[in-house]
XYZ file of C-alpha atoms in Angstrom:
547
model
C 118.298 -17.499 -134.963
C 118.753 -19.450 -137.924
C 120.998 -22.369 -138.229
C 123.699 -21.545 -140.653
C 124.175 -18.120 -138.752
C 124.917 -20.058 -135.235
C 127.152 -23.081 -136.936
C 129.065 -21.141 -139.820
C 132.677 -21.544 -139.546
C 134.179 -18.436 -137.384
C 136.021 -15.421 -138.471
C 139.000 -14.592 -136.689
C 137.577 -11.258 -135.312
C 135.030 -13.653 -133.653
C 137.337 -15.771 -132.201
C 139.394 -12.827 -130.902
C 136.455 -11.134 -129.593
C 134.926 -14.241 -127.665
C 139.094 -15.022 -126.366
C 139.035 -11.580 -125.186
C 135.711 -11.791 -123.368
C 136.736 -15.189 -122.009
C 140.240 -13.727 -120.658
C 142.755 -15.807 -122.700
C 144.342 -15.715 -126.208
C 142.731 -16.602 -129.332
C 145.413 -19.501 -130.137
C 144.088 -21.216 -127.095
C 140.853 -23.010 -127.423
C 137.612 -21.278 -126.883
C 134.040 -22.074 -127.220
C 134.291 -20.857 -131.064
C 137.560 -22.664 -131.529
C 140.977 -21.261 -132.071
C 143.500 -19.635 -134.586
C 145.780 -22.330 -135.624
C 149.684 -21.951 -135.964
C 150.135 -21.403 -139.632
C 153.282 -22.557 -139.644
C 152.138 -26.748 -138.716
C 149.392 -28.335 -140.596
C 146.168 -26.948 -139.013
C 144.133 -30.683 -139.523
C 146.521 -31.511 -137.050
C 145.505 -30.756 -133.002
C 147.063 -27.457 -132.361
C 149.948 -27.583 -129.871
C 151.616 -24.610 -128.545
C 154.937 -24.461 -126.336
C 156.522 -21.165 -125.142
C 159.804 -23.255 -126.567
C 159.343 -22.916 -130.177
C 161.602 -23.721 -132.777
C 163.067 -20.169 -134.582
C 160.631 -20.425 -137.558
C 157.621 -20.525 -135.314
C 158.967 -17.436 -132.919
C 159.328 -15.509 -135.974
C 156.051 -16.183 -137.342
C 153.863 -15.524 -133.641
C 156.443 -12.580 -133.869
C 154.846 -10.744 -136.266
C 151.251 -11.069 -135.052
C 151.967 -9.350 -131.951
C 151.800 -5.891 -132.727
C 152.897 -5.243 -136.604
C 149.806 -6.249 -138.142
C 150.888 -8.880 -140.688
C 150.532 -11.934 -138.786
C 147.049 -14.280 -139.234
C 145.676 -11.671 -136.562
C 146.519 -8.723 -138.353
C 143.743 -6.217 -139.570
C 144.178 -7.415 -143.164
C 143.236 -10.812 -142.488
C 141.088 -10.189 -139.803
C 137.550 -11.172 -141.007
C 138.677 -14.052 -143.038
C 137.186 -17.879 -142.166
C 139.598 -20.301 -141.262
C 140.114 -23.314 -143.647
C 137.894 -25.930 -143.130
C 139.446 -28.818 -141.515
C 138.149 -32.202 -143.669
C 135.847 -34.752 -141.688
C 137.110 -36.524 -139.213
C 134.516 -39.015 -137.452
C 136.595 -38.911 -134.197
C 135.622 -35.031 -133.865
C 133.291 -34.510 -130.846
C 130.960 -31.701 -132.006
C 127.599 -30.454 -130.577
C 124.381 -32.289 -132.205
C 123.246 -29.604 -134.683
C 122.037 -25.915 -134.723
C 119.807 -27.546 -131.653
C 121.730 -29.169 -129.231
C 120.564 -28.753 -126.024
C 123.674 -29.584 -124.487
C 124.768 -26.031 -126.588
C 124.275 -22.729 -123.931
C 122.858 -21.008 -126.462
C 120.182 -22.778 -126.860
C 118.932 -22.922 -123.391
C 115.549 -21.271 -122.312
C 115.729 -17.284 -122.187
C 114.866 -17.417 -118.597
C 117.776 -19.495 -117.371
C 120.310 -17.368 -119.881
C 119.305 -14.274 -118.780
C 118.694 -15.287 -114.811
C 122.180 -15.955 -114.812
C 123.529 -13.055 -116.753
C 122.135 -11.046 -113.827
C 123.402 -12.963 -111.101
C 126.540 -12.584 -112.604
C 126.319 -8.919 -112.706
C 125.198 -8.297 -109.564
C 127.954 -10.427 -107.908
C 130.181 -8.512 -110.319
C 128.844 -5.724 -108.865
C 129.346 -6.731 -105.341
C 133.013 -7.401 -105.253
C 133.976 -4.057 -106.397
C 132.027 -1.966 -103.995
C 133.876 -4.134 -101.208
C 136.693 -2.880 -102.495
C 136.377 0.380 -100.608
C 132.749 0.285 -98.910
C 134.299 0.574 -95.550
C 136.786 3.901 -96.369
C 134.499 6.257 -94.620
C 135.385 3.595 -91.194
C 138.782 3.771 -91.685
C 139.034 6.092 -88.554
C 137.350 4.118 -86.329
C 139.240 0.517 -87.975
C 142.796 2.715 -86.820
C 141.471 3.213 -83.138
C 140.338 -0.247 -82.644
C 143.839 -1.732 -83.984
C 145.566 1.385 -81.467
C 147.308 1.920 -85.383
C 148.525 5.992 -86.471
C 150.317 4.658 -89.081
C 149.544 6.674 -92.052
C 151.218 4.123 -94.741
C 148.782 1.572 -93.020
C 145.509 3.449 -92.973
C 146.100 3.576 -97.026
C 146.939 0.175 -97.783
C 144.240 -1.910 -95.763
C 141.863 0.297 -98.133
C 144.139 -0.307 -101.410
C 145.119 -3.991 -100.454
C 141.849 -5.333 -101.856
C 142.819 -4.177 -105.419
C 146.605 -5.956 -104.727
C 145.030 -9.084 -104.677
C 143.025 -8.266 -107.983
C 146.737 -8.215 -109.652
C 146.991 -11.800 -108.684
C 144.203 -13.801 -108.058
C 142.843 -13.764 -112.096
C 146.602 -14.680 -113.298
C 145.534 -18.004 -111.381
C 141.842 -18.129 -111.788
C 142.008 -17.240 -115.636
C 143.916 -20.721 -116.601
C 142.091 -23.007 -114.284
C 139.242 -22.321 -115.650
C 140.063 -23.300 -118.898
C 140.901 -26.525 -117.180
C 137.646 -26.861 -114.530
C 135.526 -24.878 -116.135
C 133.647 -21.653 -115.259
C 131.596 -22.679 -112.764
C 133.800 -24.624 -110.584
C 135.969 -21.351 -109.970
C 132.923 -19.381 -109.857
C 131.655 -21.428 -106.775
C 135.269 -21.489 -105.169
C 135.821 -18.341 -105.559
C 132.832 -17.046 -104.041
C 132.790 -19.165 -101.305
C 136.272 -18.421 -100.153
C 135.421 -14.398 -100.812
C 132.715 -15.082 -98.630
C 134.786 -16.841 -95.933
C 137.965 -14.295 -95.997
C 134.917 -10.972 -95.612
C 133.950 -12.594 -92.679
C 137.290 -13.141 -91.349
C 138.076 -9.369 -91.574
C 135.022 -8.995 -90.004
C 136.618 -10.247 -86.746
C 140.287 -9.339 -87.288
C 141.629 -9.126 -84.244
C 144.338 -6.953 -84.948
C 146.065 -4.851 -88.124
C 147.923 -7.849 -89.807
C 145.213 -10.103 -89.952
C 142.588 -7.389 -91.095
C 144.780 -6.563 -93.900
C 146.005 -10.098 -94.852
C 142.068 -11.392 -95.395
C 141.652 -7.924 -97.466
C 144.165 -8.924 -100.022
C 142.817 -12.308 -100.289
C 139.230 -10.738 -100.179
C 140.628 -9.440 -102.880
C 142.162 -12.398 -104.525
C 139.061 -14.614 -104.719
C 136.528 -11.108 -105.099
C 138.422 -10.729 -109.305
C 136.911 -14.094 -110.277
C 133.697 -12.899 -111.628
C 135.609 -10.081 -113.667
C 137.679 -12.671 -114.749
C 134.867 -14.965 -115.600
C 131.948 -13.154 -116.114
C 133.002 -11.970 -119.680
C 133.168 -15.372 -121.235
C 129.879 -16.747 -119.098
C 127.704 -13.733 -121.188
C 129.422 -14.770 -124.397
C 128.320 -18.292 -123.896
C 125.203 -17.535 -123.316
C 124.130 -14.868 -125.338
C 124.367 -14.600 -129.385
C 126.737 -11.518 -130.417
C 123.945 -9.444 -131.675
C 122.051 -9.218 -128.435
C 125.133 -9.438 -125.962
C 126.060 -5.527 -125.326
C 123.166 -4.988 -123.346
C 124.546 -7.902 -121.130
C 128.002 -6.604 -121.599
C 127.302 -3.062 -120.461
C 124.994 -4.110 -117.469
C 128.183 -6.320 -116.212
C 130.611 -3.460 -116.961
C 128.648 -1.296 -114.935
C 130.153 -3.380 -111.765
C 134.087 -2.411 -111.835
C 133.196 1.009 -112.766
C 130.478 1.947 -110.345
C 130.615 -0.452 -107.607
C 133.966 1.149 -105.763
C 131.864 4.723 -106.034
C 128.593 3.561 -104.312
C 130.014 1.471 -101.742
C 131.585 4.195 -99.663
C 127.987 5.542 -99.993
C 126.304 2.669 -98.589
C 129.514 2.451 -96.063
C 129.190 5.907 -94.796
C 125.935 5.397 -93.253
C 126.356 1.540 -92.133
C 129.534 2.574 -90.424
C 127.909 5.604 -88.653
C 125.095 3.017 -87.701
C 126.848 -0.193 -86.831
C 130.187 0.624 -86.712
C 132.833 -0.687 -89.252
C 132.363 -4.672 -88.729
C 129.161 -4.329 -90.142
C 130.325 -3.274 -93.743
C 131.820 -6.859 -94.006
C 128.891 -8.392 -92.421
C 126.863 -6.494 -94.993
C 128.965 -7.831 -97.841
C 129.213 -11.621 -96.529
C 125.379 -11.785 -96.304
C 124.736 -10.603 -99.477
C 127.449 -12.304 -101.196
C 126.146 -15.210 -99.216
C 122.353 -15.385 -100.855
C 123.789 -14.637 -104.032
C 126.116 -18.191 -103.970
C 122.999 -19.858 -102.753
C 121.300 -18.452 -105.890
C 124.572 -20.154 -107.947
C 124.528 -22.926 -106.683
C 120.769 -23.373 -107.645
C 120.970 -21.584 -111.277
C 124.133 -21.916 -112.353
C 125.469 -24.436 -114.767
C 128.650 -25.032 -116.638
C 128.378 -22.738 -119.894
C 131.666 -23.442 -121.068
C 131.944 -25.325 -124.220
C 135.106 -26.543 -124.058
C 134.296 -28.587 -120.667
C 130.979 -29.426 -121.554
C 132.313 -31.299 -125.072
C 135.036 -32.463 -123.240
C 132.414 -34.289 -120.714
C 130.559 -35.593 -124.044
C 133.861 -36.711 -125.344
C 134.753 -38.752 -122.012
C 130.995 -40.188 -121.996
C 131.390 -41.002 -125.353
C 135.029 -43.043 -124.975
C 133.212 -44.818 -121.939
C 130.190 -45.904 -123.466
C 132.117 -46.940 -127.331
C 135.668 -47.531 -125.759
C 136.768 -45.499 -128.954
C 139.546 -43.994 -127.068
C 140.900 -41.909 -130.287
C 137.835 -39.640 -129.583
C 138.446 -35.943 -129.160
C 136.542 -32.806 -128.598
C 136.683 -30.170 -131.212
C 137.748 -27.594 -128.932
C 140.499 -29.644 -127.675
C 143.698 -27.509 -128.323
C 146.008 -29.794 -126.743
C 147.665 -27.693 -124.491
C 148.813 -28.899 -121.158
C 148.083 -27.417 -117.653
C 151.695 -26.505 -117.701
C 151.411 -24.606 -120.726
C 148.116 -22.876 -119.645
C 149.718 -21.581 -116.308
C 152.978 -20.499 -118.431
C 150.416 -18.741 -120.592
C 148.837 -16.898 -118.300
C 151.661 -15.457 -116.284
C 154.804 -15.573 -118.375
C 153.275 -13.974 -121.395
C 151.803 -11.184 -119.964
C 155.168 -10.096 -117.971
C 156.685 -10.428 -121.151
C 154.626 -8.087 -123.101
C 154.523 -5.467 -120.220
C 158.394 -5.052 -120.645
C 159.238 -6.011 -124.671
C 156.093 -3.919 -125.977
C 156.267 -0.239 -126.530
C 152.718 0.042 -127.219
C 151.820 -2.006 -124.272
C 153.853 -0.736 -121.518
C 152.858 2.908 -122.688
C 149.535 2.480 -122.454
C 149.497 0.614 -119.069
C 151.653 3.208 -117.524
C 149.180 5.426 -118.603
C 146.315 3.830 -117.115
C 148.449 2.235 -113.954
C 149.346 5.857 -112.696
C 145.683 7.373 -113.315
C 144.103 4.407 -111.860
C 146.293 4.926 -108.531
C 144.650 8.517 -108.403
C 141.608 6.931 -107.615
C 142.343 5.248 -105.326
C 144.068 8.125 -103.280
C 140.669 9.657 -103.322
C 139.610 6.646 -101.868
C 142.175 6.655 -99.373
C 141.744 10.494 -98.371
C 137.953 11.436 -99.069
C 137.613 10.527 -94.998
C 139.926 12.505 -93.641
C 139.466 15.588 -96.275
C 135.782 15.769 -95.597
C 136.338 15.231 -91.846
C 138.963 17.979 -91.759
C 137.927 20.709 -94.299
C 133.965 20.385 -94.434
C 133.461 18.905 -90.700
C 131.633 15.783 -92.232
C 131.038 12.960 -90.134
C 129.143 9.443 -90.303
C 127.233 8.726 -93.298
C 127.693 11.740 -94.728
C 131.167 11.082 -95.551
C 130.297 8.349 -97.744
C 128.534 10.908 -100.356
C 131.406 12.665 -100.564
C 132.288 9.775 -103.060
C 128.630 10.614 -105.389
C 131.023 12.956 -107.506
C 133.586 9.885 -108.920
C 130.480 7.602 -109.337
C 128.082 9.741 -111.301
C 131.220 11.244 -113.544
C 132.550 7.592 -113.830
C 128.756 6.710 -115.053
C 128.708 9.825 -117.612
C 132.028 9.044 -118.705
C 130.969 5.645 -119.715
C 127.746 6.427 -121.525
C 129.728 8.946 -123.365
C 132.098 6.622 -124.222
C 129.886 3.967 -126.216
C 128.075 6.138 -127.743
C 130.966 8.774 -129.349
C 133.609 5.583 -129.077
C 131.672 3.303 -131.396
C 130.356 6.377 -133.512
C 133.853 7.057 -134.407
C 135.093 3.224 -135.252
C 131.978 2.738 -137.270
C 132.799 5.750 -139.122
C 136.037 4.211 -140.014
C 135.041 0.731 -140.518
C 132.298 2.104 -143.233
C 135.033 3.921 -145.056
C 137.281 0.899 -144.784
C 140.180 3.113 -143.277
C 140.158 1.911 -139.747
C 143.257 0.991 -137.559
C 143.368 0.632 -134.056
C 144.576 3.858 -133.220
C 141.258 5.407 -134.160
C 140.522 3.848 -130.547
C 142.548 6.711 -128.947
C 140.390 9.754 -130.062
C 138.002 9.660 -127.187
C 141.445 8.926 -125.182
C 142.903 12.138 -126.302
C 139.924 14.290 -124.733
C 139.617 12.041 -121.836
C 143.192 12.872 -120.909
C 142.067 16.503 -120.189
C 139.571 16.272 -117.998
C 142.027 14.601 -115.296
C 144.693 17.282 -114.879
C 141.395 19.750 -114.910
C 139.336 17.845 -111.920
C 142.587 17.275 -109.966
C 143.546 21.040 -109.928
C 140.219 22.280 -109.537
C 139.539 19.244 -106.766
C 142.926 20.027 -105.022
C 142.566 24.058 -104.436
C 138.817 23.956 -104.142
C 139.620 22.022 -100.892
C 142.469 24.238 -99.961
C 140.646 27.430 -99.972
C 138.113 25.778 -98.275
C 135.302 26.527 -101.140
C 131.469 25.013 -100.893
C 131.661 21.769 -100.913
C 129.848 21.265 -104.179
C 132.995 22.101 -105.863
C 135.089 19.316 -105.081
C 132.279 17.280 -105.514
C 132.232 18.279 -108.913
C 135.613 18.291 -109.564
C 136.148 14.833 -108.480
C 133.055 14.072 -111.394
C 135.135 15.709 -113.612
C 138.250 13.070 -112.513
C 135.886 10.085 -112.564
C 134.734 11.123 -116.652
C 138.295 11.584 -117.364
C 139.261 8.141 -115.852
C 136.778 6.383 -117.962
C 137.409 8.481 -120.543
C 141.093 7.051 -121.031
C 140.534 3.340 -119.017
C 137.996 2.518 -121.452
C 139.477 3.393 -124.802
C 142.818 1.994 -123.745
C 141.463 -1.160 -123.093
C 139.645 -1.385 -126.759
C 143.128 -0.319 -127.976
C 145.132 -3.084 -126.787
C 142.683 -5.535 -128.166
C 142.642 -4.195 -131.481
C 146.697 -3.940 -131.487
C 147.663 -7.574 -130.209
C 144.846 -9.630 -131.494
C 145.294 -12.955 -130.692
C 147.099 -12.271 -127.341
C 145.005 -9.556 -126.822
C 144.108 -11.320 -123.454
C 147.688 -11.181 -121.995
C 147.876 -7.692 -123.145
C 145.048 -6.282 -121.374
C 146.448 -8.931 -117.793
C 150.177 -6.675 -118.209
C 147.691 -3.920 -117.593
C 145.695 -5.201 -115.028
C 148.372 -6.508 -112.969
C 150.641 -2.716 -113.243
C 147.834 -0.699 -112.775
C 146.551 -2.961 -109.904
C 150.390 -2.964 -108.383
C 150.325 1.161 -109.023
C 146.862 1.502 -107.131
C 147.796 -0.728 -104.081
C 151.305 1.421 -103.371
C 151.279 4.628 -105.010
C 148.440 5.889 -102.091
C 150.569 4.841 -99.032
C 152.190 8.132 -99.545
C 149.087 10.518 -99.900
C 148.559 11.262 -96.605
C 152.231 12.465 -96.396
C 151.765 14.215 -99.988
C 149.080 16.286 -98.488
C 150.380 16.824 -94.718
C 154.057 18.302 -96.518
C 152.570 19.729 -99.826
C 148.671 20.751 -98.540
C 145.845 19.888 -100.725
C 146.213 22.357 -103.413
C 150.181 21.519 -104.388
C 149.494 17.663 -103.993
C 146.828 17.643 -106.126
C 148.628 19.731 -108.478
C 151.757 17.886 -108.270
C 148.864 14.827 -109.478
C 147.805 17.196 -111.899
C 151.003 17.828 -113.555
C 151.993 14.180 -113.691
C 148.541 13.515 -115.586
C 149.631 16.453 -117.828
C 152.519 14.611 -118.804
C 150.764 11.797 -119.997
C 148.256 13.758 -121.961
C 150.644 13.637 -125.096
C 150.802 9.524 -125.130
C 147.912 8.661 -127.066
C 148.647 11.994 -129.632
C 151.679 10.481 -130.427
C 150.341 6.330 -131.307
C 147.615 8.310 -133.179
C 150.534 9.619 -134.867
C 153.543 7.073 -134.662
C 151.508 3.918 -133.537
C 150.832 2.028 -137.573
C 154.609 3.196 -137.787
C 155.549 1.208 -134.518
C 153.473 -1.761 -134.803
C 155.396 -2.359 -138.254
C 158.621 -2.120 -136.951
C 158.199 -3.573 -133.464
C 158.369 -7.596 -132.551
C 157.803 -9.333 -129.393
C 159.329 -13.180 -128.516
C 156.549 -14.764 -126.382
C-alpha cells in the first residue's frame, strides 16, 4: 500500500464507517480521528457534553436524521480541514510505523482476525446449543413451568441487551484487548457455573451473565478487523466474522442435539467452556492491543516521562471524560429509540421478528418431540432449516444489496432509503415460512416441510435484519453507533420476553393459529419499509432529535 493512500487526511464516510465498525459515534475519537463540532474552533481538542449550550443542540440537531448536518449525504465524502502543526501532536512515525496495526506482519493480522471470528462464532451458538436438553434441564430442577423453560433458553440474549452498553465505552478507555481478555474469561467462568447449577435460579442467573460477558467480541470484534486490515481487503474479514451472530445460534442446537443425547445436558456447557477455554489461551498468546487510540496514548505517556513535556497529547485524544463516554453509550441510545421516528420504526421492526426466532428456539424441542416423535440428537437438526436459510439469506443479501447501492452511487442519486429494497422482499418471506411452518406442523405433514419453511423464515430474517442495520447507518451518520445499540438493546429485550408465552400460544391456539397469529403480525409490518422508501427523505428533513 502506498504511503499517501494509508496517511491522507480522512473523509467523513471513513470515519463513520470505522466508528460504526468500532461501536461508537464518529464525534468520539477513533483510530482515524473524529468529526469535530463545527460550531467551536476544530484546532482546538474536541470536547463534547450531553449539556450543550442551545446553539450547539441545534446544530448536532440537524445531523441526526435530516441530512444537512456535517454528516449529511451532501457533505459526506468531504476531508476535514487540516488542523495547522502543532509539535505537541503525538502521531504515529510515518506510513511505517511499526507501532501502527496495519503495518504488522500478515500472519499476526490475519491469525487474529480468525481467532476473533471463531470466538465470535462461539458465543452465539451458546446462545441456544443446549435447547434440544431443555427437557431433561426441567426434570433435573423438578421445574413444569412453561414461562421458565423459555426464558433460561432466551436469557442468554437478555444479557446481550446489556453487557455491550458497558463493554462498548470501556473500551474506548482500556482498550480492546483488556475487555477482550475479561470478557472471555468471565464467559468462561459463568458457562461453567451453569454447568453445575444446582437449581433453576442459579442456572438461569449465570445464563444471563453468560450472556453479558459472551456480546464482547460482537461488540469488539468490528473495530479489531478495521484496525487491522486496510478497507479494500477488509469484507472478506468482515463477512467471515458476520457469519458468527447469524449462524452460530442455528448450528449449536445441532451440535447440542447429539451431545445432550450422549452426555446429557451439562456437557453442552462443558463443551463450550473448553473450547472457549483454548481459544483465550490462544489470546492471550496472539493478541495485542490494536487500538490506536490506546496505543498513541501509551506513546504519549512514554513520551511526557522520558521529555517531562507534559503539554503532550495524542492525536486521537478527543477529550472526553469517562463520564461522558458512559453517558454516551447509554443515554443516547435510549434517547434515539423514543425521539426518532425512523429509528424506533425500524427497531420495532426488527425487535418483534427477531423474537420469532427465538420462539423457534424455544419450541423446536417440544414440536419435534410431539408431532414427528424426534428424540436425542435428532432434535437438534430440526434447527438445519433456520441455519442454511439464514446462510442463503445472507449471501443474497451482499450480493443484490450492494448491486443495488452501487447502482445508485454510480448515478449519483443514492439516499439511504435505497437500503430498504432488499428489505421490502425480505419482509415476505416471513409471514410465508411462518404460515406454511405453523400448519405444516398442524396437519402433521413430512417433516421436510417445516424444515423448509423455517428456511424460508431464517432468509426472510436476514433478509430485513441485515438491510435495516445498513439503513440506520446511512440515516444517523455520526451517531450511527447509538442508533444501531436502540436496536440491539429492543430487539434483545423483545427476544428474551416475547417467547415466555409460546408455549401457551400454541397449547390455547395449536400450531397452525399461533403461527398464523405470528404470521399476521409480520404482515403488518411488511408495509414499514414501503412507506420510508416513500416518506423517509421527507421525514429525515423535517424530523430533529436533542441528544
Amino acid at each position: 500500500m502506498s504511503a499517501p493512500k494509508l496517511y491522507r487526511h480522512p473523509t467523513k464516510s471513513e470515519i463513520i464507517d470505522l466508528a460504526a465498525a468500532e461501536g461508537h459515534d464518529a464525534d468520539i475519537s477513533s483510530n482515524l480521528g473524529w468529526i469535530p463540532d463545527k460550531s467551536h474552533n476544530t484546532s482546538a481538542r474536541p470536547s463534547i457534553s450531553l449539556n450543550e449550550d442551545k446553539d450547539h443542540v441545534a446544530a448536532v440537531d440537524k445531523d441526526i436524521e435530516n441530512g444537512h448536518g456535517p454528516g449529511s449525504a451532501s457533505s459526506i465524502d468531504e476531508p476535514e480541514e487540516e488542523a495547522g502543526h502543532d509539535p505537541n501532536i503525538v502521531d504515529f512515525d510515518g506510513p511505517g510505523d511499526p507501532l501502527n496495526p496495519m503495518n504488522w506482519k500478515a500472519s499476526k493480522k490475519w491469525g487474529m482476525v480468525a481467532l476473533i471470528s471463531a470466538i465470535t462464532f462461539l458465543t452465539p451458538l451458546a446462545s441456544s446449543q443446549f435447547a434440544p436438553g431443555v427437557p431433561e434441564v426441567m426434570r433435573d430442577f423438578h421445574s413444569t413451568n412453561e414461562l421458565l423453560e423459555g426464558f433460561m433458553v432466551s436469557v442468554y440474549v437478555l444479557g446481550f441487551a446489556f453487557g455491550p452498553l458497558i463493554i462498548a465505552p470501556l473500551s474506548e478507555m482500556y482498550g480492546r484487548l483488556p475487555l477482550y481478555h475479561s470478557c472471555n474469561l468471565l464467559f468462561i467462568i459463568f458457562t461453567i457455573a451453569a454447568a453445575l447449577a444446582t437449581n433453576m435460579g442459579m442456572f438461569i442467573t449465570f445464563r444471563f451473565f453468560m450472556g453479558c460477558f459472551g456480546g464482547a467480541p460482537m461488540v469488539l470484534g468490528g473495530g479489531t478487523i478495521a484496525d487491522l486490515i486496510p478497507r479494500e481487503q477488509r469484507g472478506t474479514a468482515m463477512a467471515v466474522w458476520m457469519m458468527g451472530p447469524t449462524i452460530g445460534p442455528c448450528v449449536g442446537p445441532i451440535i447440542g442435539g447429539f451431545l445432550t443425547q450422549a452426555k446429557g445436558w451439562r456437557w453442552n456447557f462443558w463443551f463450550v467452556a473448553i473450547v472457549g477455554g483454548a481459544f483465550f489461551i490462544m489470546s492471550l498468546i496472539l493478541m495485542s492491543e490494536t487500538s490506536g487510540i490506546i496505543i498513541l496514548q501509551r506513546k504519549t505517556n512514554r513520551l511526557k516521562a522520558e521529555t517531562g513535556n507534559t503539554k503532550l497529547r495524542s492525536k486521537l485524544d478527543s477529550g472526553l471524560s469517562p463520564a461522558d463516554l458512559f453517558k454516551f453509550s447509554i443515554v443516547r441510545p435510549t434517547k434515539m429509540l423514543f425521539r426518532s421516528t425512523i429509528c424506533f420504526a425500524i427497531s420495532l421492526y426488527v425487535a418483534i421478528t427477531y423474537s420469532y426466532l427465538y420462539i423457534l428456539f424455544t419450541t423446536f424441542t417440544a414440536v419435534f418431540t410431539s408431532q414427528y416423535g424426534w428424540h436425542g440428537g435428532m432434535v437438534g437438526l430440526s434447527f438445519l432449516g433456520l441455519g442454511v436459510g439464514s446462510l442463503i439469506g445472507q449471501f443474497v443479501y451482499i450480493h443484490f444489496g450492494n448491486k443495488i447501492v452501487h447502482k445508485h452511487m454510480q448515478r449519483g442519486d443514492f439516499r439511504p432509503e435505497h437500503r430498504l429494497y432488499i428489505m421490502t422482499i425480505g419482509g415476505f418471506f416471513i409471514p410465508i415460512g411462518l404460515f406454511m411452518y405453523g400448519w405444516s406442523v398442524q396437519k402433521g405433514t413430512h417433516y421436510m416441510v417445516p424444515i423448509v419453511a423455517t428456511g424460508i423464515i431464517g432468509f426472510g430474517l436476514l433478509m430485513t435484519f441485515m438491510p435495516a442495520t445498513t439503513y440506520l447507518v446511512d440515516v444517523f451518520t455520526i451517531h450511527a453507533a447509538s442508533a444501531m445499540a436502540a436496536s440491539t438493546v429492543l430487539r434483545s429485550l423483545m427476544a428474551a420476553v416475547i417467547p415466555l408465552s409460546s408455549q401457551t400460544m400454541y397449547a390455547q391456539m395449536g400450531y397452525g393459529w399461533g403461527n398464523s397469529m405470528l404470521g399476521f403480525i409480520a404482515l403488518a409490518l411488511v408495509p414499514i419499509p414501503f412507506l420510508f422508501i416513500k416518506y423517509g427523505e421527507r421525514i429525515r428533513a423535517s424530523s430533529t432529535v436533542k441528544l
